Short mmCIF file of C-alpha atoms and ligand atoms in Angstrom, two decimals:
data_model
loop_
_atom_site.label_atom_id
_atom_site.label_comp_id
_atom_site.label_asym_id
_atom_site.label_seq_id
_atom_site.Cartn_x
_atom_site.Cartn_y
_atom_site.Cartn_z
CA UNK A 48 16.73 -16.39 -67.74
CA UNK A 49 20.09 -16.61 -66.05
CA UNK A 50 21.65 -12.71 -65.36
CA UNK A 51 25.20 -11.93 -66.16
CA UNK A 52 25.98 -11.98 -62.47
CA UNK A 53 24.33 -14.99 -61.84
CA UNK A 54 26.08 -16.87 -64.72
CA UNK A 55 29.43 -15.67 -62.74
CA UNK A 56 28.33 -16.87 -59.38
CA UNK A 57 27.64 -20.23 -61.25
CA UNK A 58 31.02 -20.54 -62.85
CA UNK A 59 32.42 -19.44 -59.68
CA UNK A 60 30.87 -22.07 -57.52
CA UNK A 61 31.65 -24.40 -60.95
CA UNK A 62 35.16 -23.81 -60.24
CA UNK A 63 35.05 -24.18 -56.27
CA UNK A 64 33.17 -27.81 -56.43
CA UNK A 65 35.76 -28.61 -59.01
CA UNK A 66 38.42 -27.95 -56.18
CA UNK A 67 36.17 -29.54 -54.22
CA UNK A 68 37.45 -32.62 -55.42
CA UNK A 69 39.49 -32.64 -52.54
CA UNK A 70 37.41 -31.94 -49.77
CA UNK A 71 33.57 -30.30 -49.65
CA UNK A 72 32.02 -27.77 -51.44
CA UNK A 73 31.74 -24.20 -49.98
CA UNK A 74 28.97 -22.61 -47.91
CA UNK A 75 27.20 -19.55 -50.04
CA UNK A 76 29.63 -17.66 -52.23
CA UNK A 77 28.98 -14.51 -51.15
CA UNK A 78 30.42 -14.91 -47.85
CA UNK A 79 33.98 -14.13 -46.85
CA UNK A 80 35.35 -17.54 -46.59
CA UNK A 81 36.22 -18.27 -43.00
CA UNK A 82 40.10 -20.29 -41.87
CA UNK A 83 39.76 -20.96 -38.34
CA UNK A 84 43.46 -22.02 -36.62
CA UNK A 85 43.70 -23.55 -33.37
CA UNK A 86 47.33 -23.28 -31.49
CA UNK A 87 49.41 -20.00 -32.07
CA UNK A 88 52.94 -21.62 -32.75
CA UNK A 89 55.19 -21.43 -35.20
CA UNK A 90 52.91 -23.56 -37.36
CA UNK A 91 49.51 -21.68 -36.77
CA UNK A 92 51.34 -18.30 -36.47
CA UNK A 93 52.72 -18.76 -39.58
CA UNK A 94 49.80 -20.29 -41.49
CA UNK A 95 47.26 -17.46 -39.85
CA UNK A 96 49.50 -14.77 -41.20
CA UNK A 97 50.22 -16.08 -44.65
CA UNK A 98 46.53 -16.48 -45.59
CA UNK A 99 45.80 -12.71 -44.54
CA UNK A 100 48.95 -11.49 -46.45
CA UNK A 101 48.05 -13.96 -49.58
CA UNK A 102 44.52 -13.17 -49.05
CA UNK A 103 43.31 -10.18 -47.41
CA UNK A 104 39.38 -11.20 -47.89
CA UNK A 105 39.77 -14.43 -46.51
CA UNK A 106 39.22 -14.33 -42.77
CA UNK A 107 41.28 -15.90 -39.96
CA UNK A 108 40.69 -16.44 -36.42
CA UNK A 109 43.36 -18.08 -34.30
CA UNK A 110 42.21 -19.41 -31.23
CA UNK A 111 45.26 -19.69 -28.73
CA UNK A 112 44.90 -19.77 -25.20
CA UNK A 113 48.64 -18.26 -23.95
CA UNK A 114 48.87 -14.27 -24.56
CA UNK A 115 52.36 -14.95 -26.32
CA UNK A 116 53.84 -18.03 -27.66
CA UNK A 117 56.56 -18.78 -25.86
CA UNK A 118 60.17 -20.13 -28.12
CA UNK A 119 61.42 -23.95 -27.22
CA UNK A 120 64.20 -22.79 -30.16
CA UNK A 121 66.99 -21.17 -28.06
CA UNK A 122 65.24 -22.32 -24.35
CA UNK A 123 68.24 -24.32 -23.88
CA UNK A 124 69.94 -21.29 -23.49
CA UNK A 125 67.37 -19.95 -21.05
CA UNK A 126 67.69 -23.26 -18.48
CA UNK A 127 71.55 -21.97 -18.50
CA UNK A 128 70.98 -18.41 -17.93
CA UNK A 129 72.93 -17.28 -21.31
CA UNK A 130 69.23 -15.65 -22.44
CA UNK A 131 66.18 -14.76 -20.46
CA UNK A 132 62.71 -15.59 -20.92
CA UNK A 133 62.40 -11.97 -22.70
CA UNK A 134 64.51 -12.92 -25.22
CA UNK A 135 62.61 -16.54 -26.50
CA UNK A 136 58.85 -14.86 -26.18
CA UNK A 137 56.86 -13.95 -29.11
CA UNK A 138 54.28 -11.60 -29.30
CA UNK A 139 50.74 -11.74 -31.46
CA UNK A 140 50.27 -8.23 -31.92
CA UNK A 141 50.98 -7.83 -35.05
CA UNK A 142 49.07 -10.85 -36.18
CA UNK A 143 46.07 -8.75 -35.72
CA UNK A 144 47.37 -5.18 -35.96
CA UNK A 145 49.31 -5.83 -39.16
CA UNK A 146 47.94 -8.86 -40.74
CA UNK A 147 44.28 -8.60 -39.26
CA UNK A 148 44.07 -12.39 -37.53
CA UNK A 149 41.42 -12.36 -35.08
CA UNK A 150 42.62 -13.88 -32.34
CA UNK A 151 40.77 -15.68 -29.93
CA UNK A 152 42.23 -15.95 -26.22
CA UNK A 153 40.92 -19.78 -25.59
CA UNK A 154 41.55 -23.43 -25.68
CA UNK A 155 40.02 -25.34 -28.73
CA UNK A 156 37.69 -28.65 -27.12
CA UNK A 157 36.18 -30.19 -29.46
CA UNK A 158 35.81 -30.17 -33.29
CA UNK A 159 32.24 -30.45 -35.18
CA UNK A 160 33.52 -31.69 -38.57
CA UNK A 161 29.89 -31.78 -40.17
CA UNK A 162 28.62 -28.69 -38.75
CA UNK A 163 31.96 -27.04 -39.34
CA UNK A 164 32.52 -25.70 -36.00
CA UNK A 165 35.63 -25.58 -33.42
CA UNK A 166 33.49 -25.85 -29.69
CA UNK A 167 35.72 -23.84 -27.06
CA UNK A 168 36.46 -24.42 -23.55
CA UNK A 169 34.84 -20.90 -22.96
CA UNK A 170 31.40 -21.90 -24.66
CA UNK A 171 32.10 -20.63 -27.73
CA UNK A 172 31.19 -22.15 -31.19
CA UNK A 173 33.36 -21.14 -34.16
CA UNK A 174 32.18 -21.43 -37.33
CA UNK A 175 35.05 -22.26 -40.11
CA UNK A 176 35.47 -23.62 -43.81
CA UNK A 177 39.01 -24.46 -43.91
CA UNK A 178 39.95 -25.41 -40.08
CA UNK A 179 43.93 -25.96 -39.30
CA UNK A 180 45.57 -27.21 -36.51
CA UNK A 181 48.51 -26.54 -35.24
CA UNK A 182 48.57 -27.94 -31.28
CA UNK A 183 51.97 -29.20 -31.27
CA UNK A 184 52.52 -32.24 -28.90
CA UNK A 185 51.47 -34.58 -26.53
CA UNK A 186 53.30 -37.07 -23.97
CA UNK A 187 52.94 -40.21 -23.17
CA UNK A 188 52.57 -41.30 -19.22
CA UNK A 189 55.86 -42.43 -17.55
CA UNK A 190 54.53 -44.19 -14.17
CA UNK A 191 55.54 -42.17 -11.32
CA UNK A 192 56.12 -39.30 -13.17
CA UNK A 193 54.91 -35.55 -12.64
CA UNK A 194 56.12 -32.88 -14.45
CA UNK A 195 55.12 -30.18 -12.45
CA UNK A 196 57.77 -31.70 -10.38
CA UNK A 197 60.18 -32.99 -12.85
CA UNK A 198 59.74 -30.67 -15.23
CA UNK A 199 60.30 -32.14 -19.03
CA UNK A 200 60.47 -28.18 -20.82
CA UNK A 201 60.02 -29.89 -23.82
CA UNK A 202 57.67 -27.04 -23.87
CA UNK A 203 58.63 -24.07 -23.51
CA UNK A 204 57.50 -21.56 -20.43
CA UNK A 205 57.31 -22.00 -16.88
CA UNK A 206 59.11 -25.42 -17.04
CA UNK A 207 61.71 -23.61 -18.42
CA UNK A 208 62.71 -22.22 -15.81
CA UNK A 209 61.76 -24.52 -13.64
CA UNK A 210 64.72 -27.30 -15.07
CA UNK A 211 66.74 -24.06 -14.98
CA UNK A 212 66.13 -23.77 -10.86
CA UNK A 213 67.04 -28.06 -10.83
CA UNK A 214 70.14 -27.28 -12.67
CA UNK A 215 71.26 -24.89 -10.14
CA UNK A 216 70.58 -26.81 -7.33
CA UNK A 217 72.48 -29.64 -8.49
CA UNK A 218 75.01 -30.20 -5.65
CA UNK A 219 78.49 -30.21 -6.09
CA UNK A 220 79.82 -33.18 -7.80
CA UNK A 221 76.26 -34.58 -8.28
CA UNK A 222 74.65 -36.52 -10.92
CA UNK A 223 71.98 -34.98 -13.24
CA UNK A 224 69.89 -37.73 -15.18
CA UNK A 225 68.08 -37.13 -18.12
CA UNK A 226 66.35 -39.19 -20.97
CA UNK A 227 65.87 -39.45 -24.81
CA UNK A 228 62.41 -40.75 -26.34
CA UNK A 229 62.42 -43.07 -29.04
CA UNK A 230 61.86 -41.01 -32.17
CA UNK A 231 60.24 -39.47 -33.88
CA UNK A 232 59.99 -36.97 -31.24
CA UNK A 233 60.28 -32.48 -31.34
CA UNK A 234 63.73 -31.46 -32.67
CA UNK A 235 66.20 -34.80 -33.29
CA UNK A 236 69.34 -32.98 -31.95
CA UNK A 237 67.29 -31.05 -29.23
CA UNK A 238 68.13 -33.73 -26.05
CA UNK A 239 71.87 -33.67 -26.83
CA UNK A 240 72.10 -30.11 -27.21
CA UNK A 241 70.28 -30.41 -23.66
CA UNK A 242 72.81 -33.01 -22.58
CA UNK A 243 75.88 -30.99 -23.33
CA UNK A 244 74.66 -27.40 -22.01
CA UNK A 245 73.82 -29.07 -18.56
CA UNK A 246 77.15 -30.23 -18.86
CA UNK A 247 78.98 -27.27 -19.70
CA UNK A 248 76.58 -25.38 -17.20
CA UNK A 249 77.85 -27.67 -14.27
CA UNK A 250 82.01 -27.34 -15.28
CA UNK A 251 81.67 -23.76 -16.15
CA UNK A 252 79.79 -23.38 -12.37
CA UNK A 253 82.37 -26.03 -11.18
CA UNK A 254 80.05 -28.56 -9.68
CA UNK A 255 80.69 -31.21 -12.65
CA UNK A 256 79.43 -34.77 -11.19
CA UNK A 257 77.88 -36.64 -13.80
CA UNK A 258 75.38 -35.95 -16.81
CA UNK A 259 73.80 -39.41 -17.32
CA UNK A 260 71.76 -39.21 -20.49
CA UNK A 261 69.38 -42.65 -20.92
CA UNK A 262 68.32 -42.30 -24.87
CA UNK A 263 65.47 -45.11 -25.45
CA UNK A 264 67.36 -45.24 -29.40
CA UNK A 265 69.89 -46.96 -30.55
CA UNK A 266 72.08 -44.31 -31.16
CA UNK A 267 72.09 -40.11 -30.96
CA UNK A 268 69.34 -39.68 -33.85
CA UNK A 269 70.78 -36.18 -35.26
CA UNK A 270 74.14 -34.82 -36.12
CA UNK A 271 75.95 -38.58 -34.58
CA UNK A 272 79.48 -37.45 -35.50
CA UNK A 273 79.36 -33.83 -33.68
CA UNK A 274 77.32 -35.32 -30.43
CA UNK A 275 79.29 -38.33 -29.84
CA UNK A 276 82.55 -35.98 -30.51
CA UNK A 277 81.29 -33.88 -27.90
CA UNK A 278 80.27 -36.38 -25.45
CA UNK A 279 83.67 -38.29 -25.38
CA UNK A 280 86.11 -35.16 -25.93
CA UNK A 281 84.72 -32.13 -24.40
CA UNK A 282 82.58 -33.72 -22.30
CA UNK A 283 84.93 -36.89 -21.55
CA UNK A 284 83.97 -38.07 -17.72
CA UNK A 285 80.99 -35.83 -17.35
CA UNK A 286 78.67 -37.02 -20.19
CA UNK A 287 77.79 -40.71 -19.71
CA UNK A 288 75.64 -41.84 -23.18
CA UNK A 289 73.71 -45.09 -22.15
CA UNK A 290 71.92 -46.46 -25.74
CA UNK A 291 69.19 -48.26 -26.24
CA UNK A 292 67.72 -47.40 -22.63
CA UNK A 293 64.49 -46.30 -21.41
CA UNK A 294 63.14 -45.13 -18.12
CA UNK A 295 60.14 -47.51 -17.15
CA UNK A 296 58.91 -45.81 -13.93
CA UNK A 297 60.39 -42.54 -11.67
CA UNK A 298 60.11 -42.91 -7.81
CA UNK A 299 60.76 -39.71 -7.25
CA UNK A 300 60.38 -39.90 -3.60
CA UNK A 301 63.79 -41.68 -3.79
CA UNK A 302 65.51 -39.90 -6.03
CA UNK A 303 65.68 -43.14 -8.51
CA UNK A 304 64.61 -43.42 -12.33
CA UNK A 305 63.92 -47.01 -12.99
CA UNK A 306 64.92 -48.55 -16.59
CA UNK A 307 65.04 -51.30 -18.70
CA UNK A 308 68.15 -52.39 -17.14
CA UNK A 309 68.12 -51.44 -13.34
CA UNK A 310 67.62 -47.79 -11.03
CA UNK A 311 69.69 -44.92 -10.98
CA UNK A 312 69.96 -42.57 -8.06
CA UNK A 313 69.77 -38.85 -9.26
CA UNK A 314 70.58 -35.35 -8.05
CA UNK A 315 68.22 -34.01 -10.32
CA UNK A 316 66.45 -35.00 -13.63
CA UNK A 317 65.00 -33.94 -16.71
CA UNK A 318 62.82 -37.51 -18.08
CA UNK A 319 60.96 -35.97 -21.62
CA UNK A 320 58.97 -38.16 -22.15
CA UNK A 321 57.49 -40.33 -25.67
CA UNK A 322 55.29 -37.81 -28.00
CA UNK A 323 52.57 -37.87 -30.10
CA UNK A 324 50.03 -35.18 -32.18
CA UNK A 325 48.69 -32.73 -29.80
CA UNK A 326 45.31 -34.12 -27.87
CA UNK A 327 43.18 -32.71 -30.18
CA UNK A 328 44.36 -34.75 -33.18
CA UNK A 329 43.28 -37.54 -31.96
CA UNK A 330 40.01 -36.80 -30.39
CA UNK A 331 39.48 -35.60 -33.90
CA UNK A 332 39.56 -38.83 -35.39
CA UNK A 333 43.11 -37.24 -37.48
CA UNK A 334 45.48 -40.03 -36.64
CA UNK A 335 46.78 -42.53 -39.28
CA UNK A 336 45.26 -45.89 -39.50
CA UNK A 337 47.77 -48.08 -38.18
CA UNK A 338 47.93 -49.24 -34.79
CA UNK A 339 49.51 -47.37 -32.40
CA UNK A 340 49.73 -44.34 -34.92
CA UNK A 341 50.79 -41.34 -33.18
CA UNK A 342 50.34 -38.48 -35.64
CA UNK A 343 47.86 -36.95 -38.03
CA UNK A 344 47.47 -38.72 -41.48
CA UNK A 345 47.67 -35.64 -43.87
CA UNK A 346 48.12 -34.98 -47.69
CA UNK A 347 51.27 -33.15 -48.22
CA UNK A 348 50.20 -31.20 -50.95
CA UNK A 349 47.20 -29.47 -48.69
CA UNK A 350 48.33 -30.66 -45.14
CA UNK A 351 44.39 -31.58 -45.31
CA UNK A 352 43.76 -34.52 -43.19
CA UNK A 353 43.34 -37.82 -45.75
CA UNK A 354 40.53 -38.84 -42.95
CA UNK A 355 38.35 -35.65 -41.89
CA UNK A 356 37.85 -33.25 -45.08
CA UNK A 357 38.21 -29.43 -44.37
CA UNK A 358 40.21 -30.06 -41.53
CA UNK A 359 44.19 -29.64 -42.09
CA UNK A 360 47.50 -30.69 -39.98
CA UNK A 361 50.96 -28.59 -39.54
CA UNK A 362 53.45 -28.76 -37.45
CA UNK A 363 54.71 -31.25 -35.22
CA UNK A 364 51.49 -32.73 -34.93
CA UNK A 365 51.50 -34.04 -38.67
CA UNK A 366 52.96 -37.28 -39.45
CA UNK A 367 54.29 -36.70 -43.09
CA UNK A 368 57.66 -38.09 -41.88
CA UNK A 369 59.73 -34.55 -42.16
CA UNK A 370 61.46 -33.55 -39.15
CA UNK A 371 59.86 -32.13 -36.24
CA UNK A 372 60.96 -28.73 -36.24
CA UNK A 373 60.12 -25.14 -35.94
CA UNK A 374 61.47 -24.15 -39.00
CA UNK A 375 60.24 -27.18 -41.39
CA UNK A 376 56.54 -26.01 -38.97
CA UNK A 377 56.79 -22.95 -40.80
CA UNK A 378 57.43 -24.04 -44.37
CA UNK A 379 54.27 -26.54 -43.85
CA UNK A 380 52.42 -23.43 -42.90
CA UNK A 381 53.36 -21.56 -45.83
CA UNK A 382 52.58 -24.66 -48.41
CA UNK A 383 49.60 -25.06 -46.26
CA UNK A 384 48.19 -21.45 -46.66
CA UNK A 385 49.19 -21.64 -50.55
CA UNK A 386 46.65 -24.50 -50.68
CA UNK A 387 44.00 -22.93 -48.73
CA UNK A 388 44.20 -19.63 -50.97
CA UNK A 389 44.21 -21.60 -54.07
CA UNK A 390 41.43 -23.94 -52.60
CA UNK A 391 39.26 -20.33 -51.75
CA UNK A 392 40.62 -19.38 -55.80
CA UNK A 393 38.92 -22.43 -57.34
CA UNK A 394 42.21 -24.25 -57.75
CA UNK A 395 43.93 -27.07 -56.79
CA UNK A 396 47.45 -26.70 -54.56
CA UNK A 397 51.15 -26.51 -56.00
CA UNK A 398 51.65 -30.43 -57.58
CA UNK A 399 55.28 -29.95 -56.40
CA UNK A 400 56.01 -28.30 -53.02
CA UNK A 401 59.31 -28.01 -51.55
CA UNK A 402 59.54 -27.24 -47.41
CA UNK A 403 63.01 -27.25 -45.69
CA UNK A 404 64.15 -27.70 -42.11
CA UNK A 405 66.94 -26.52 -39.92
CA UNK A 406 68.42 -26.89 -36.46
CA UNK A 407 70.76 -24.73 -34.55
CA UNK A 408 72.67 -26.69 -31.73
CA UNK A 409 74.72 -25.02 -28.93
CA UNK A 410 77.84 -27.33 -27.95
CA UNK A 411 79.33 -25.15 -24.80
CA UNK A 412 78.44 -21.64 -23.92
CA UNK A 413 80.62 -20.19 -27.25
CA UNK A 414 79.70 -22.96 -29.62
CA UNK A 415 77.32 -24.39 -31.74
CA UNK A 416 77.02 -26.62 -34.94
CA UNK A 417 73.21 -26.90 -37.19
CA UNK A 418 71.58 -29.22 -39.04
CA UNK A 419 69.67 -28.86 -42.76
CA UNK A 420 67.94 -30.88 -44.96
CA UNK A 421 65.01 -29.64 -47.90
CA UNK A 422 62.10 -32.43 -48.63
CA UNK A 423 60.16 -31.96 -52.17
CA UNK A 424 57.04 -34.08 -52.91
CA UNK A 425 57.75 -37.19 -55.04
CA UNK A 426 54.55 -37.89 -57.08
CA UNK A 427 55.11 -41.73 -57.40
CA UNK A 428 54.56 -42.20 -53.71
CA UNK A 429 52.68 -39.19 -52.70
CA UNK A 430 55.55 -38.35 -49.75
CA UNK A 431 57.85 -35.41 -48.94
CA UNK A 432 61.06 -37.48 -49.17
CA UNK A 433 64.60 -35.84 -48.49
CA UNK A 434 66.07 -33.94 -51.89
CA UNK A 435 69.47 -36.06 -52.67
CA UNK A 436 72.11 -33.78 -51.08
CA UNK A 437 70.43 -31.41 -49.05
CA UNK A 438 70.83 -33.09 -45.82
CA UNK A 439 73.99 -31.27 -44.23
CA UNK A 440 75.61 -30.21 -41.32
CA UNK A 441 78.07 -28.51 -39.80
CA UNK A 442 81.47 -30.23 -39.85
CA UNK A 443 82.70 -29.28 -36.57
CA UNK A 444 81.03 -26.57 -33.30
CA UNK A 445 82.39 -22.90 -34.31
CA UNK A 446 81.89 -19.66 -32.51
CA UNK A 447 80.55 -18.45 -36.12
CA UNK A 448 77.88 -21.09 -35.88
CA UNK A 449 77.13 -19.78 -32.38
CA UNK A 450 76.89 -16.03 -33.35
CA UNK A 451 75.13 -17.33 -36.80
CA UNK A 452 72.55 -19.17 -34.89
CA UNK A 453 70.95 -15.73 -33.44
CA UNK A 454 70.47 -14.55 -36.30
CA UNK A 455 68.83 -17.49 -37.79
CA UNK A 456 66.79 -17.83 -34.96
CA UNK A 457 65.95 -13.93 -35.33
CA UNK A 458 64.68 -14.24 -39.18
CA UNK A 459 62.45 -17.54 -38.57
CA UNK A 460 60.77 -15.70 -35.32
CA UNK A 461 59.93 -12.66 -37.29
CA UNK A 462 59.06 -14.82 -40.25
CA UNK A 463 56.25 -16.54 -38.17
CA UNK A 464 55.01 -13.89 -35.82
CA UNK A 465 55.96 -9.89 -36.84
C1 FAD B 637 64.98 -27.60 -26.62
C2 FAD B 637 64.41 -27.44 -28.01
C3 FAD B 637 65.17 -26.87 -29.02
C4 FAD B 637 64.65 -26.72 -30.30
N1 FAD B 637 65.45 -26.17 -31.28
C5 FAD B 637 64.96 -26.06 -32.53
C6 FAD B 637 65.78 -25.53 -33.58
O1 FAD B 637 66.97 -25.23 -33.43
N2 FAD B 637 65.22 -25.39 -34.81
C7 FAD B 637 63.92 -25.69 -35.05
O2 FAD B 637 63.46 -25.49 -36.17
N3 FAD B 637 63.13 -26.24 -34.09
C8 FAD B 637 63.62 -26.43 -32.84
N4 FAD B 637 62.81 -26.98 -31.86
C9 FAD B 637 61.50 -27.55 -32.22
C10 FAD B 637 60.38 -26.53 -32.28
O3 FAD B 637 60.28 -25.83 -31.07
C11 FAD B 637 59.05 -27.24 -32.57
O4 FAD B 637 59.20 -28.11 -33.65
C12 FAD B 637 57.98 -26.21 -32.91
O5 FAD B 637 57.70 -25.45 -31.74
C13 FAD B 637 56.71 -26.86 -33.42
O6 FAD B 637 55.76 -25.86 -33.70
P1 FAD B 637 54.20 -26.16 -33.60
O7 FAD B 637 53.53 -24.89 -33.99
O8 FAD B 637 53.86 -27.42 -34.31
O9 FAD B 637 53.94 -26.47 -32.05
P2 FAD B 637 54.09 -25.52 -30.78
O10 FAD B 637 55.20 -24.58 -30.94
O11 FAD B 637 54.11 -26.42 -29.58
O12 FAD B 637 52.74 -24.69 -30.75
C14 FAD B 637 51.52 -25.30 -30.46
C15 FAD B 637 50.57 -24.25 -29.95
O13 FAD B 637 49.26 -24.80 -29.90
C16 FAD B 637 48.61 -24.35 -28.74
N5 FAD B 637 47.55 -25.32 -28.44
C17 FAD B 637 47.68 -26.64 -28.11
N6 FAD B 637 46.46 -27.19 -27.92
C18 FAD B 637 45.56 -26.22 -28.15
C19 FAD B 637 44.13 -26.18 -28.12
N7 FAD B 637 43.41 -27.25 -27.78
N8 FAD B 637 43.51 -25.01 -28.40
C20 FAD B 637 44.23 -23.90 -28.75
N9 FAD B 637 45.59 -23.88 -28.79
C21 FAD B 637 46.23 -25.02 -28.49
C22 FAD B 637 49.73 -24.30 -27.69
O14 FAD B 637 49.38 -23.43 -26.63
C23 FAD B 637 50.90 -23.78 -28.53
O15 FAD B 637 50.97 -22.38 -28.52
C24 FAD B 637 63.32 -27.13 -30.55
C25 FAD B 637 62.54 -27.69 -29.54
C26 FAD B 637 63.08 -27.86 -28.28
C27 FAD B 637 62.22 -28.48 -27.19
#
């Protein structure tokens, strides 16, 4: 005879094989179900705290190697010494003292999707049900290139500052190279906000030479109108905007960045090289199908992989087709934790989830313009695809952008990590 209880567990575990349908059935019921995240950015910051907060008994453990995350969003401002390091570093205190993430200092090696368990470079062995990751990017080789020379700070941290030390050695009427990837690549209007602070760094220090920027697209990729504006007004004989270029080798030794159509002598330069999912994506197994596919192959109701069940992809490492951006890595996280609470609930995620994305862009040192768009998920296709109308951006660089951007900045940080 079946007891009351008993009955219950059954339905229960009814219900979870019935969510099941998209991935594997639970381990026993009466354990606390266990989200592992591996990389502490806004992605896995975000997702780690929004399961606690939607779901106190779930547990989370975020394994992150670096004691704070430190911002790319506003590093740009950093290299030109309008902020300081203090000012773009986020803490993960109150992940655990207010949300109760356990956070584990260590890099994630390896990833046991049949015995469920995240293998770290310390010699640990995580257990998990749900496992998310969040590990950002990767880069492609550029022969000849090393960044702990040439820094790319397309990461933020020590390279940060260490393009902000070539910036101010730049000699006087010198030439300062740098170079677009072909997209899709972190933040679309990142590298021209880049462009033009370098240049407003080196008239406002008045040791303007040349900014050469070598983008590998066909044309600026974000916010065209208010870059190309910039470039040929405010930055008219400073910014030089070579299309369709890309840097084949760097011979540093001789100060020369080879590209598809002949070298350039530099001063100093700043080469970011191609991306792709964060190394563990694709040791994983989590990339898409298609050769050469560079990013993890997820469903965008769940963010779970469509290859490896259990195992989920936010952030810039996903390959859904939304922009690569801190805020849009934080909306994934939140549809992403919604799923995993539902999953935990017996239920299947949200049929209609909305994320949004937005960029703030500094012009000159008083400036800046942004960028928005919202995606929603269009059943017929299965893909987050733009919402008619959303995409916007700012006519014209104000001061009111610039101020507006701090506090934009401000809300998403505290959003993702207090
Ligand atoms: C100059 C610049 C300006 C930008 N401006 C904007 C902006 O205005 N608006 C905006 O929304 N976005 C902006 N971005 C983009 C934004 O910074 C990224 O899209 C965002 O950081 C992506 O978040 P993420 O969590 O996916 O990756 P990340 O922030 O890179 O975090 C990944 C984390 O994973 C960790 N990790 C990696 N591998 C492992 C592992 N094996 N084990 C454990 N941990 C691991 C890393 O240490 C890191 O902490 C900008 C970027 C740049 C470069």
């Amino acid at each position: 005879m079946f007891s009351h209880n008993r009955r219950k567990l059954l339905q229960a575990s009814g219900a979870i094989l019935a969510a099941g349908a998209m991935s594997s059935p639970l381990r026993a019921q009466t354990a606390a179900p266990r989200v592992v995240v591996i990389g502490g950015g806004f992605a896995g910051a975000t997702v780690a705290k929004y399961v606690r907060l939607w779901n106190p008994k779930i547990q989370v453990t975020l394994i992150e190697p670096n004691p704070n995350h430190v911002s790319c969003i506003l590093s740009n401002l950093v290299m030109t010494g309008a902020l300081g390091m203090t000012d773009i570093t986020l803490r993960y205190d109150n992940l655990r003292t207010k949300y109760g993430v356990n956070i584990v200092a260590d890099r994630a090696v390896a990833i046991d999707p049949v015995g469920r368990k995240v293998s770290t470079q310390n010699g640990s062995q995580i257990a998990y049900d749900k496992l998310v990751l969040a590990p950002g990017i990767d880069f492609d080789a550029v022969p000849g290139l090393d960044s702990a020379v040439l820094p790319h700070a397309w990461q933020a941290g020590p390279q940060t500052l260490a393009l902000k030390a070539q910036l101010q050695a730049v000699p006087s009427g010198g030439s300062f190279v740098m170079s677009i990837p072909l997209a899709p690549y972190r933040c679309p209007p990142g590298p021209y906000e880049r462009a033009c602070l370098l240049a407003d760094s080196l008239l406002r220090n008045r040791r303007a030479g040349k900014v050469i920027v070598l983008d590998a697209n066909p044309d600026v990729v974000a916010e065209a109108h208010t870059f190309h504006t910039a470039f040929s007004t405010t930055y008219a004989g400073v910014i030089e905007y070579h299309p369709s270029t890309e840097v084949t080798s760097v011979d540093w030794a001789n100060k020369t960045i080879n590209t598809n159509w002949g070298p350039i002598r530099a001063d100093a330069a700043n080469i970011i090289p191609r991306q792709k999912a964060g190394k563990l994506v694709a040791a994983a197994g989590l990339l898409g199908s298609a050769p050469g596919a560079r990013w993890a192959s997820v469903n965008p109701l769940s963010y779970e992989s469509t290859l490896v069940p259990n195992v989920h992809v936010i952030g810039d490492s996903q390959g859904t087709g939304q922009p690569k951006s801190g805020h849009m890595a934080n909306a994934q996280a939140k549809v992403c934790a919604d799923a995993l609470v539902r999953y935990f609930a017996g239920e299947a995620p949200d049929p209609a989830p909305m994320t949004n994305s937005a960029c703030y862009s500094p012009i000159t040192s008083k400036t800046a313009s942004w960028l928005t768009v919202v995606f929603g998920y269009d059943a017929a296709s299965g893909l987050m695809k733009p919402v008619p109308n959303t995409l916007a951006e700012a006519p014209t660089p104000t001061s009111g952008h610039y101020e507006d951007m701090f506090g934009w900045a401000k809300n998403l940080f505290a959003d993702s990590f207090s």
